[in-house]
PDB file of C-alpha atoms in Angstrom:
ATOM      1  CA  MET Q   1     -20.700  20.969  17.697  1.00 29.00           C
ATOM      2  CA  SER Q   2     -19.253  23.886  15.752  1.00 27.00           C
ATOM      3  CA  PRO Q   3     -20.342  24.571  12.153  1.00 29.00           C
ATOM      4  CA  ASP Q   4     -16.846  23.624  10.931  1.00 33.00           C
ATOM      5  CA  ASN Q   5     -17.033  20.254  12.672  1.00 34.00           C
ATOM      6  CA  LEU Q   6     -20.536  19.684  11.350  1.00 30.00           C
ATOM      7  CA  ASN Q   7     -19.417  20.411   7.799  1.00 37.00           C
ATOM      8  CA  SER Q   8     -16.422  18.118   8.247  1.00 39.00           C
ATOM      9  CA  GLU Q   9     -18.650  15.311   9.499  1.00 45.00           C
ATOM     10  CA  ARG Q  10     -21.047  15.739   6.576  1.00 44.00           C
ATOM     11  CA  ALA Q  11     -18.122  15.767   4.146  1.00 45.00           C
ATOM     12  CA  SER Q  12     -16.766  12.583   5.716  1.00 49.00           C
ATOM     13  CA  ASP Q  13     -20.166  10.914   5.441  1.00 54.00           C
ATOM     14  CA  SER Q  14     -20.309  11.956   1.782  1.00 54.00           C
ATOM     15  CA  ILE Q  15     -16.892  10.463   1.043  1.00 53.00           C
ATOM     16  CA  ALA Q  16     -17.822   7.219   2.780  1.00 54.00           C
ATOM     17  CA  ASN Q  17     -20.999   7.002   0.698  1.00 58.00           C
ATOM     18  CA  GLU Q  18     -19.137   7.699  -2.529  1.00 57.00           C
ATOM     19  CA  TRP Q  19     -16.524   5.110  -1.569  1.00 57.00           C
ATOM     20  CA  ALA Q  20     -19.255   2.465  -1.562  1.00 57.00           C
ATOM     21  CA  SER Q  21     -20.255   3.398  -5.135  1.00 61.00           C
ATOM     22  CA  GLU Q  22     -18.450   1.722  -8.008  1.00 59.00           C
ATOM     23  CA  THR Q  23     -19.616   4.512 -10.325  1.00 59.00           C
ATOM     24  CA  ASP Q  24     -17.736   7.214  -8.402  1.00 79.00           C
ATOM     25  CA  SER Q  25     -14.550   5.260  -7.797  1.00 86.00           C
ATOM     26  CA  ARG Q  26     -12.731   6.180 -11.010  1.00 87.00           C
ATOM     27  CA  ASN Q  27     -13.326   9.864 -10.354  1.00 91.00           C
ATOM     28  CA  ARG Q  28     -11.976   9.434  -6.850  1.00 93.00           C
ATOM     29  CA  TYR Q  29      -8.898   7.645  -8.188  1.00 95.00           C
ATOM     30  CA  LYS Q  30      -8.245  10.590 -10.516  1.00 94.00           C
ATOM     31  CA  LYS Q  31      -8.516  13.019  -7.603  1.00 95.00           C
ATOM     32  CA  GLN Q  32      -6.068  10.899  -5.601  1.00 97.00           C
ATOM     33  CA  VAL Q  33      -3.501  11.037  -8.406  1.00 97.00           C
ATOM     34  CA  GLN Q  34      -3.997  14.793  -8.758  1.00 97.00           C
ATOM     35  CA  TYR Q  35      -3.330  15.194  -5.043  1.00 97.00           C
ATOM     36  CA  TRP Q  36      -0.105  13.184  -5.204  1.00 97.00           C
ATOM     37  CA  LEU Q  37       1.101  15.000  -8.300  1.00 97.00           C
ATOM     38  CA  SER Q  38       1.006  18.176  -6.202  1.00 97.00           C
ATOM     39  CA  GLN Q  39       3.390  16.671  -3.625  1.00 97.00           C
ATOM     40  CA  ASP Q  40       7.179  16.949  -3.629  1.00 97.00           C
ATOM     41  CA  SER Q  41       9.295  14.112  -5.029  1.00 97.00           C
ATOM     42  CA  SER Q  42      11.028  13.609  -1.689  1.00 96.00           C
ATOM     43  CA  ASN Q  43      10.706  11.684   1.561  1.00 94.00           C
ATOM     44  CA  THR Q  44       8.922  14.733   2.938  1.00 93.00           C
ATOM     45  CA  GLY Q  45       6.359  14.503   0.154  1.00 91.00           C
ATOM     46  CA  MET Q  46       5.960  10.742   0.517  1.00 95.00           C
ATOM     47  CA  LEU Q  47       5.469  10.935   4.288  1.00 92.00           C
ATOM     48  CA  GLY Q  48       3.187  13.940   4.412  1.00 91.00           C
ATOM     49  CA  GLY Q  49       5.835  16.037   6.146  1.00 88.00           C
ATOM     50  CA  LEU Q  50       6.501  13.407   8.824  1.00 87.00           C
ATOM     51  CA  ASP Q  51      10.175  12.976   7.974  1.00 86.00           C
ATOM     52  CA  GLU Q  52      10.896  11.918  11.545  1.00 88.00           C
ATOM     53  CA  ILE Q  53       9.172   8.550  11.077  1.00 89.00           C
ATOM     54  CA  HIS Q  54      11.270   7.532   8.051  1.00 93.00           C
ATOM     55  CA  GLU Q  55      14.093   5.743   9.855  1.00 95.00           C
ATOM     56  CA  VAL Q  56      12.081   3.869  12.477  1.00 96.00           C
ATOM     57  CA  GLU Q  57       9.354   2.994   9.974  1.00 96.00           C
ATOM     58  CA  SER Q  58      11.885   1.609   7.491  1.00 97.00           C
ATOM     59  CA  LYS Q  59      13.759  -0.380  10.146  1.00 97.00           C
ATOM     60  CA  PHE Q  60      10.547  -2.044  11.296  1.00 97.00           C
ATOM     61  CA  SER Q  61       9.579  -2.882   7.707  1.00 98.00           C
ATOM     62  CA  LEU Q  62      12.937  -4.552   7.152  1.00 98.00           C
ATOM     63  CA  TYR Q  63      12.617  -6.509  10.390  1.00 98.00           C
ATOM     64  CA  PHE Q  64       9.129  -7.661   9.427  1.00 98.00           C
ATOM     65  CA  LEU Q  65      10.172  -8.536   5.862  1.00 98.00           C
ATOM     66  CA  LYS Q  66      13.187 -10.595   6.907  1.00 98.00           C
ATOM     67  CA  ARG Q  67      11.151 -12.433   9.515  1.00 98.00           C
ATOM     68  CA  VAL Q  68       8.350 -13.521   7.182  1.00 98.00           C
ATOM     69  CA  MET Q  69      10.540 -14.192   4.114  1.00 98.00           C
ATOM     70  CA  ASN Q  70      13.040 -16.348   6.014  1.00 98.00           C
ATOM     71  CA  GLY Q  71      13.405 -19.623   4.102  1.00 97.00           C
ATOM     72  CA  ARG Q  72      11.253 -18.398   1.206  1.00 97.00           C
ATOM     73  CA  PRO Q  73      12.342 -17.387  -2.319  1.00 97.00           C
ATOM     74  CA  VAL Q  74      13.668 -13.807  -2.461  1.00 98.00           C
ATOM     75  CA  ASN Q  75      14.248 -13.088  -6.133  1.00 98.00           C
ATOM     76  CA  ARG Q  76      11.472 -10.915  -7.599  1.00 98.00           C
ATOM     77  CA  CYS Q  77       9.440  -8.306  -5.712  1.00 98.00           C
ATOM     78  CA  VAL Q  78       6.908  -5.581  -6.521  1.00 98.00           C
ATOM     79  CA  ASP Q  79       6.813  -2.312  -4.582  1.00 98.00           C
ATOM     80  CA  VAL Q  80       3.156  -1.248  -4.908  1.00 98.00           C
ATOM     81  CA  GLY Q  81       2.495   2.472  -4.502  1.00 98.00           C
ATOM     82  CA  ALA Q  82       6.245   2.906  -4.676  1.00 98.00           C
ATOM     83  CA  GLY Q  83       6.436   6.676  -5.051  1.00 98.00           C
ATOM     84  CA  ILE Q  84      10.107   7.734  -5.258  1.00 98.00           C
ATOM     85  CA  GLY Q  85      11.286   4.276  -4.189  1.00 98.00           C
ATOM     86  CA  ARG Q  86      11.770   5.053  -0.501  1.00 98.00           C
ATOM     87  CA  VAL Q  87      10.786   1.499   0.511  1.00 98.00           C
ATOM     88  CA  THR Q  88      12.612  -0.083  -2.409  1.00 98.00           C
ATOM     89  CA  LYS Q  89      15.848   1.682  -1.521  1.00 98.00           C
ATOM     90  CA  ASN Q  90      15.757   1.233   2.255  1.00 97.00           C
ATOM     91  CA  VAL Q  91      13.929  -2.073   2.685  1.00 98.00           C
ATOM     92  CA  LEU Q  92      13.270  -4.252  -0.343  1.00 98.00           C
ATOM     93  CA  SER Q  93      16.750  -3.928  -1.862  1.00 98.00           C
ATOM     94  CA  GLN Q  94      18.173  -5.491   1.298  1.00 98.00           C
ATOM     95  CA  VAL Q  95      16.361  -8.747   0.467  1.00 98.00           C
ATOM     96  CA  PHE Q  96      15.376  -9.006  -3.208  1.00 98.00           C
ATOM     97  CA  SER Q  97      17.520  -9.024  -6.348  1.00 97.00           C
ATOM     98  CA  GLU Q  98      14.869  -7.799  -8.810  1.00 98.00           C
ATOM     99  CA  ILE Q  99      12.397  -5.061  -7.902  1.00 98.00           C
ATOM    100  CA  HIS Q 100       9.501  -3.606  -9.886  1.00 98.00           C
ATOM    101  CA  LEU Q 101       7.979  -0.273  -8.829  1.00 98.00           C
ATOM    102  CA  VAL Q 102       4.306   0.490  -9.487  1.00 98.00           C
ATOM    103  CA  ASP Q 103       2.904   3.990  -9.015  1.00 98.00           C
ATOM    104  CA  PRO Q 104       0.439   6.161 -10.962  1.00 98.00           C
ATOM    105  CA  CYS Q 105       2.691   9.254 -10.680  1.00 98.00           C
ATOM    106  CA  GLU Q 106       5.404   8.916 -13.294  1.00 98.00           C
ATOM    107  CA  LYS Q 107       7.374  11.865 -11.882  1.00 98.00           C
ATOM    108  CA  PHE Q 108       7.960   9.870  -8.691  1.00 98.00           C
ATOM    109  CA  LEU Q 109       9.144   6.821 -10.607  1.00 98.00           C
ATOM    110  CA  GLN Q 110      11.537   8.921 -12.693  1.00 98.00           C
ATOM    111  CA  LYS Q 111      12.936  10.336  -9.444  1.00 98.00           C
ATOM    112  CA  ALA Q 112      13.419   6.765  -8.232  1.00 98.00           C
ATOM    113  CA  LYS Q 113      15.378   5.910 -11.392  1.00 97.00           C
ATOM    114  CA  GLU Q 114      17.586   8.963 -10.874  1.00 97.00           C
ATOM    115  CA  ASP Q 115      18.299   8.308  -7.201  1.00 96.00           C
ATOM    116  CA  ILE Q 116      18.519   4.508  -6.969  1.00 97.00           C
ATOM    117  CA  SER Q 117      21.909   3.133  -7.958  1.00 95.00           C
ATOM    118  CA  PHE Q 118      20.759  -0.392  -8.869  1.00 96.00           C
ATOM    119  CA  GLU Q 119      18.543  -1.478 -11.762  1.00 96.00           C
ATOM    120  CA  ILE Q 120      14.780  -1.212 -11.243  1.00 98.00           C
ATOM    121  CA  THR Q 121      11.757  -1.684 -13.495  1.00 98.00           C
ATOM    122  CA  ILE Q 122       9.071   0.980 -13.325  1.00 98.00           C
ATOM    123  CA  HIS Q 123       5.367   0.720 -14.129  1.00 98.00           C
ATOM    124  CA  PRO Q 124       3.570   4.104 -14.208  1.00 98.00           C
ATOM    125  CA  CYS Q 125       0.001   2.975 -13.560  1.00 98.00           C
ATOM    126  CA  LEU Q 126      -2.584   2.345 -10.899  1.00 97.00           C
ATOM    127  CA  ILE Q 127      -2.085  -1.088  -9.380  1.00 98.00           C
ATOM    128  CA  GLN Q 128      -5.556  -2.162 -10.532  1.00 94.00           C
ATOM    129  CA  ASP Q 129      -4.387  -1.415 -14.109  1.00 95.00           C
ATOM    130  CA  PHE Q 130      -1.076  -3.291 -13.769  1.00 97.00           C
ATOM    131  CA  SER Q 131      -0.378  -5.928 -16.449  1.00 96.00           C
ATOM    132  CA  PHE Q 132      -0.301  -8.871 -14.066  1.00 96.00           C
ATOM    133  CA  GLU Q 133      -0.091 -11.751 -16.534  1.00 91.00           C
ATOM    134  CA  GLU Q 134       2.539 -10.067 -18.719  1.00 94.00           C
ATOM    135  CA  ASN Q 135       4.958  -9.642 -15.807  1.00 96.00           C
ATOM    136  CA  GLY Q 136       4.890 -13.194 -14.468  1.00 95.00           C
ATOM    137  CA  GLU Q 137       5.184 -14.412 -10.900  1.00 97.00           C
ATOM    138  CA  PHE Q 138       6.756 -12.570  -8.002  1.00 98.00           C
ATOM    139  CA  ASP Q 139       8.054 -13.800  -4.655  1.00 98.00           C
ATOM    140  CA  CYS Q 140       6.619 -10.810  -2.821  1.00 98.00           C
ATOM    141  CA  TRP Q 141       4.082  -8.068  -3.356  1.00 98.00           C
ATOM    142  CA  TRP Q 142       4.860  -5.242  -0.925  1.00 98.00           C
ATOM    143  CA  VAL Q 143       1.628  -3.214  -0.649  1.00 98.00           C
ATOM    144  CA  GLN Q 144       2.200  -0.175   1.545  1.00 98.00           C
ATOM    145  CA  TRP Q 145      -0.248   2.725   1.940  1.00 97.00           C
ATOM    146  CA  THR Q 146      -2.151   1.552  -1.131  1.00 98.00           C
ATOM    147  CA  LEU Q 147      -5.315  -0.318  -0.137  1.00 98.00           C
ATOM    148  CA  LEU Q 148      -6.634   2.769   1.652  1.00 97.00           C
ATOM    149  CA  TYR Q 149      -6.963   4.319  -1.817  1.00 97.00           C
ATOM    150  CA  LEU Q 150      -9.011   1.424  -3.254  1.00 97.00           C
ATOM    151  CA  ASN Q 151     -12.669   0.677  -2.717  1.00 95.00           C
ATOM    152  CA  ASP Q 152     -13.513  -2.745  -1.326  1.00 95.00           C
ATOM    153  CA  HIS Q 153     -14.253  -4.336  -4.700  1.00 94.00           C
ATOM    154  CA  ASP Q 154     -11.002  -3.171  -6.298  1.00 96.00           C
ATOM    155  CA  ALA Q 155      -8.974  -4.027  -3.188  1.00 97.00           C
ATOM    156  CA  VAL Q 156     -10.234  -7.616  -3.208  1.00 97.00           C
ATOM    157  CA  SER Q 157      -9.851  -7.987  -6.977  1.00 97.00           C
ATOM    158  CA  THR Q 158      -6.298  -6.614  -6.889  1.00 98.00           C
ATOM    159  CA  LEU Q 159      -5.281  -8.880  -4.012  1.00 98.00           C
ATOM    160  CA  GLN Q 160      -6.658 -11.864  -5.910  1.00 98.00           C
ATOM    161  CA  LYS Q 161      -4.616 -10.947  -8.992  1.00 98.00           C
ATOM    162  CA  MET Q 162      -1.503 -10.628  -6.850  1.00 98.00           C
ATOM    163  CA  ALA Q 163      -2.162 -14.075  -5.394  1.00 98.00           C
ATOM    164  CA  GLU Q 164      -2.544 -15.525  -8.888  1.00 97.00           C
ATOM    165  CA  ASN Q 165       0.854 -14.076  -9.797  1.00 98.00           C
ATOM    166  CA  LEU Q 166       2.684 -15.230  -6.687  1.00 98.00           C
ATOM    167  CA  SER Q 167       5.466 -17.798  -6.753  1.00 97.00           C
ATOM    168  CA  GLU Q 168       5.187 -20.940  -4.686  1.00 95.00           C
ATOM    169  CA  GLU Q 169       5.814 -19.926  -1.053  1.00 97.00           C
ATOM    170  CA  GLY Q 170       5.643 -16.253  -2.052  1.00 98.00           C
ATOM    171  CA  LEU Q 171       3.849 -13.687   0.122  1.00 98.00           C
ATOM    172  CA  ILE Q 172       1.733 -10.561  -0.134  1.00 98.00           C
ATOM    173  CA  ILE Q 173       2.720  -8.063   2.540  1.00 99.00           C
ATOM    174  CA  VAL Q 174       0.278  -5.281   3.349  1.00 98.00           C
ATOM    175  CA  LYS Q 175       1.309  -2.299   5.453  1.00 98.00           C
ATOM    176  CA  ASP Q 176      -1.303   0.355   6.034  1.00 98.00           C
ATOM    177  CA  ASN Q 177      -2.861   2.841   8.435  1.00 97.00           C
ATOM    178  CA  VAL Q 178      -5.661   1.515  10.614  1.00 97.00           C
ATOM    179  CA  ALA Q 179      -8.339   3.412  12.528  1.00 96.00           C
ATOM    180  CA  ASP Q 180     -11.011   2.683  15.117  1.00 95.00           C
ATOM    181  CA  ASP Q 181     -13.693   3.308  12.502  1.00 93.00           C
ATOM    182  CA  LEU Q 182     -13.952   4.058   8.785  1.00 92.00           C
ATOM    183  CA  MET Q 183     -12.094   7.365   8.444  1.00 93.00           C
ATOM    184  CA  PRO Q 184     -12.125   9.308   5.148  1.00 93.00           C
ATOM    185  CA  ASP Q 185      -9.341  11.800   4.438  1.00 93.00           C
ATOM    186  CA  LEU Q 186     -10.603  15.032   2.884  1.00 90.00           C
ATOM    187  CA  ASP Q 187      -7.188  15.908   1.414  1.00 94.00           C
ATOM    188  CA  ASP Q 188      -5.962  12.852  -0.480  1.00 95.00           C
ATOM    189  CA  PHE Q 189      -9.350  11.088  -0.908  1.00 95.00           C
ATOM    190  CA  SER Q 190      -8.257   7.930   0.903  1.00 95.00           C
ATOM    191  CA  VAL Q 191     -10.251   6.016   3.501  1.00 95.00           C
ATOM    192  CA  MET Q 192      -8.640   4.402   6.533  1.00 96.00           C
ATOM    193  CA  ARG Q 193     -10.208   1.102   7.551  1.00 97.00           C
ATOM    194  CA  THR Q 194     -10.243  -0.769  10.830  1.00 97.00           C
ATOM    195  CA  LYS Q 195      -8.008  -3.791  11.328  1.00 97.00           C
ATOM    196  CA  GLU Q 196     -11.110  -5.970  11.193  1.00 97.00           C
ATOM    197  CA  GLN Q 197     -12.212  -4.409   7.889  1.00 97.00           C
ATOM    198  CA  PHE Q 198      -8.808  -5.079   6.349  1.00 98.00           C
ATOM    199  CA  GLU Q 199      -8.918  -8.685   7.469  1.00 98.00           C
ATOM    200  CA  ALA Q 200     -12.418  -9.066   6.038  1.00 98.00           C
ATOM    201  CA  LEU Q 201     -10.998  -7.977   2.672  1.00 98.00           C
ATOM    202  CA  PHE Q 202      -8.214 -10.555   2.969  1.00 98.00           C
ATOM    203  CA  GLU Q 203     -10.823 -13.221   3.725  1.00 98.00           C
ATOM    204  CA  LYS Q 204     -12.841 -12.249   0.629  1.00 98.00           C
ATOM    205  CA  ALA Q 205      -9.663 -12.453  -1.449  1.00 98.00           C
ATOM    206  CA  ASN Q 206      -9.131 -16.011  -0.122  1.00 98.00           C
ATOM    207  CA  LEU Q 207      -5.933 -15.033   1.672  1.00 98.00           C
ATOM    208  CA  GLU Q 208      -4.836 -16.132   5.106  1.00 98.00           C
ATOM    209  CA  VAL Q 209      -2.760 -14.149   7.562  1.00 98.00           C
ATOM    210  CA  ILE Q 210       0.388 -16.033   8.573  1.00 98.00           C
ATOM    211  CA  PHE Q 211       1.837 -13.226  10.686  1.00 98.00           C
ATOM    212  CA  ASP Q 212       0.845  -9.683  11.578  1.00 98.00           C
ATOM    213  CA  SER Q 213       2.139  -6.931  13.818  1.00 98.00           C
ATOM    214  CA  PRO Q 214       1.584  -3.256  14.553  1.00 97.00           C
ATOM    215  CA  GLN Q 215       4.386  -0.868  13.652  1.00 97.00           C
ATOM    216  CA  SER Q 216       6.427  -0.127  16.751  1.00 94.00           C
ATOM    217  CA  GLY Q 217       8.490   2.854  17.825  1.00 91.00           C
ATOM    218  CA  LEU Q 218       6.245   5.661  16.587  1.00 89.00           C
ATOM    219  CA  SER Q 219       4.903   8.574  18.590  1.00 88.00           C
ATOM    220  CA  PRO Q 220       1.399   8.062  20.041  1.00 88.00           C
ATOM    221  CA  ASP Q 221       0.387  11.108  17.980  1.00 86.00           C
ATOM    222  CA  ILE Q 222       0.873   9.096  14.780  1.00 89.00           C
ATOM    223  CA  CYS Q 223      -2.029   6.966  13.601  1.00 92.00           C
ATOM    224  CA  GLU Q 224      -1.586   3.222  14.051  1.00 95.00           C
ATOM    225  CA  ILE Q 225       0.163   1.371  11.225  1.00 97.00           C
ATOM    226  CA  HIS Q 226      -0.233  -2.385  10.854  1.00 98.00           C
ATOM    227  CA  CYS Q 227       1.579  -5.067   8.823  1.00 98.00           C
ATOM    228  CA  TRP Q 228       0.177  -8.364   7.566  1.00 98.00           C
ATOM    229  CA  ALA Q 229       1.925 -11.219   5.753  1.00 98.00           C
ATOM    230  CA  LEU Q 230      -0.574 -13.068   3.550  1.00 98.00           C
ATOM    231  CA  GLN Q 231      -0.581 -16.215   1.501  1.00 98.00           C
ATOM    232  CA  PRO Q 232      -3.287 -17.892  -0.594  1.00 98.00           C
ATOM    233  CA  ARG Q 233      -5.605 -19.949   1.601  1.00 95.00           C
ATOM    234  CA  GLN Q 234      -4.927 -23.646   1.330  1.00 85.00           C
ATOM    235  CA  THR Q 235      -7.936 -25.631   0.077  1.00 73.00           C
TER     236      THR Q 235
END
């Protein structure tokens, strides 16, 4: 093992250990926001330079959304980790009439307001700081590339709050990167989980998976992306 690889492994171990600590989480969240503030307000910035996945990724999201929302209410939706509104513009607007965008980087949300021709409501905050009760119930929470930035405790707590503010027959849809093992990112301070680890979080949040599918059509060089449609577990 080369010294560089050894240092990388030690750094990854350190991030994983910090991720388990509630004390360090707020500092990590600040570093995540700082990273994203350094990125361009464009599809290139949102996709980490992988512009080529935009079209196929968006088409699959729309297919998945229409499939799971068929026969369900499609009025109000939240785009969580919305950035410049790439998903809102290309996916959610094809289904929902009212869309709220949540993102901690206000410059991205202002770009969304400039570029999106229909009315949107923006919330410049971390999702764990979102005013859930004040904004009422939603028919869908679209949570893409967001949970990998939250520690387990905050991920479960946030999912529970979403479920409490979900309309009857509404759904939480999670779309995120998955890995074969816990995989910290040294650049943006996120941590990729395994599919099983995600589903353990859903279980803790008292949510059940009604449909799930891997993203299709991407190059094998791209990390796996998975989608889940969730609803509160029936007691």
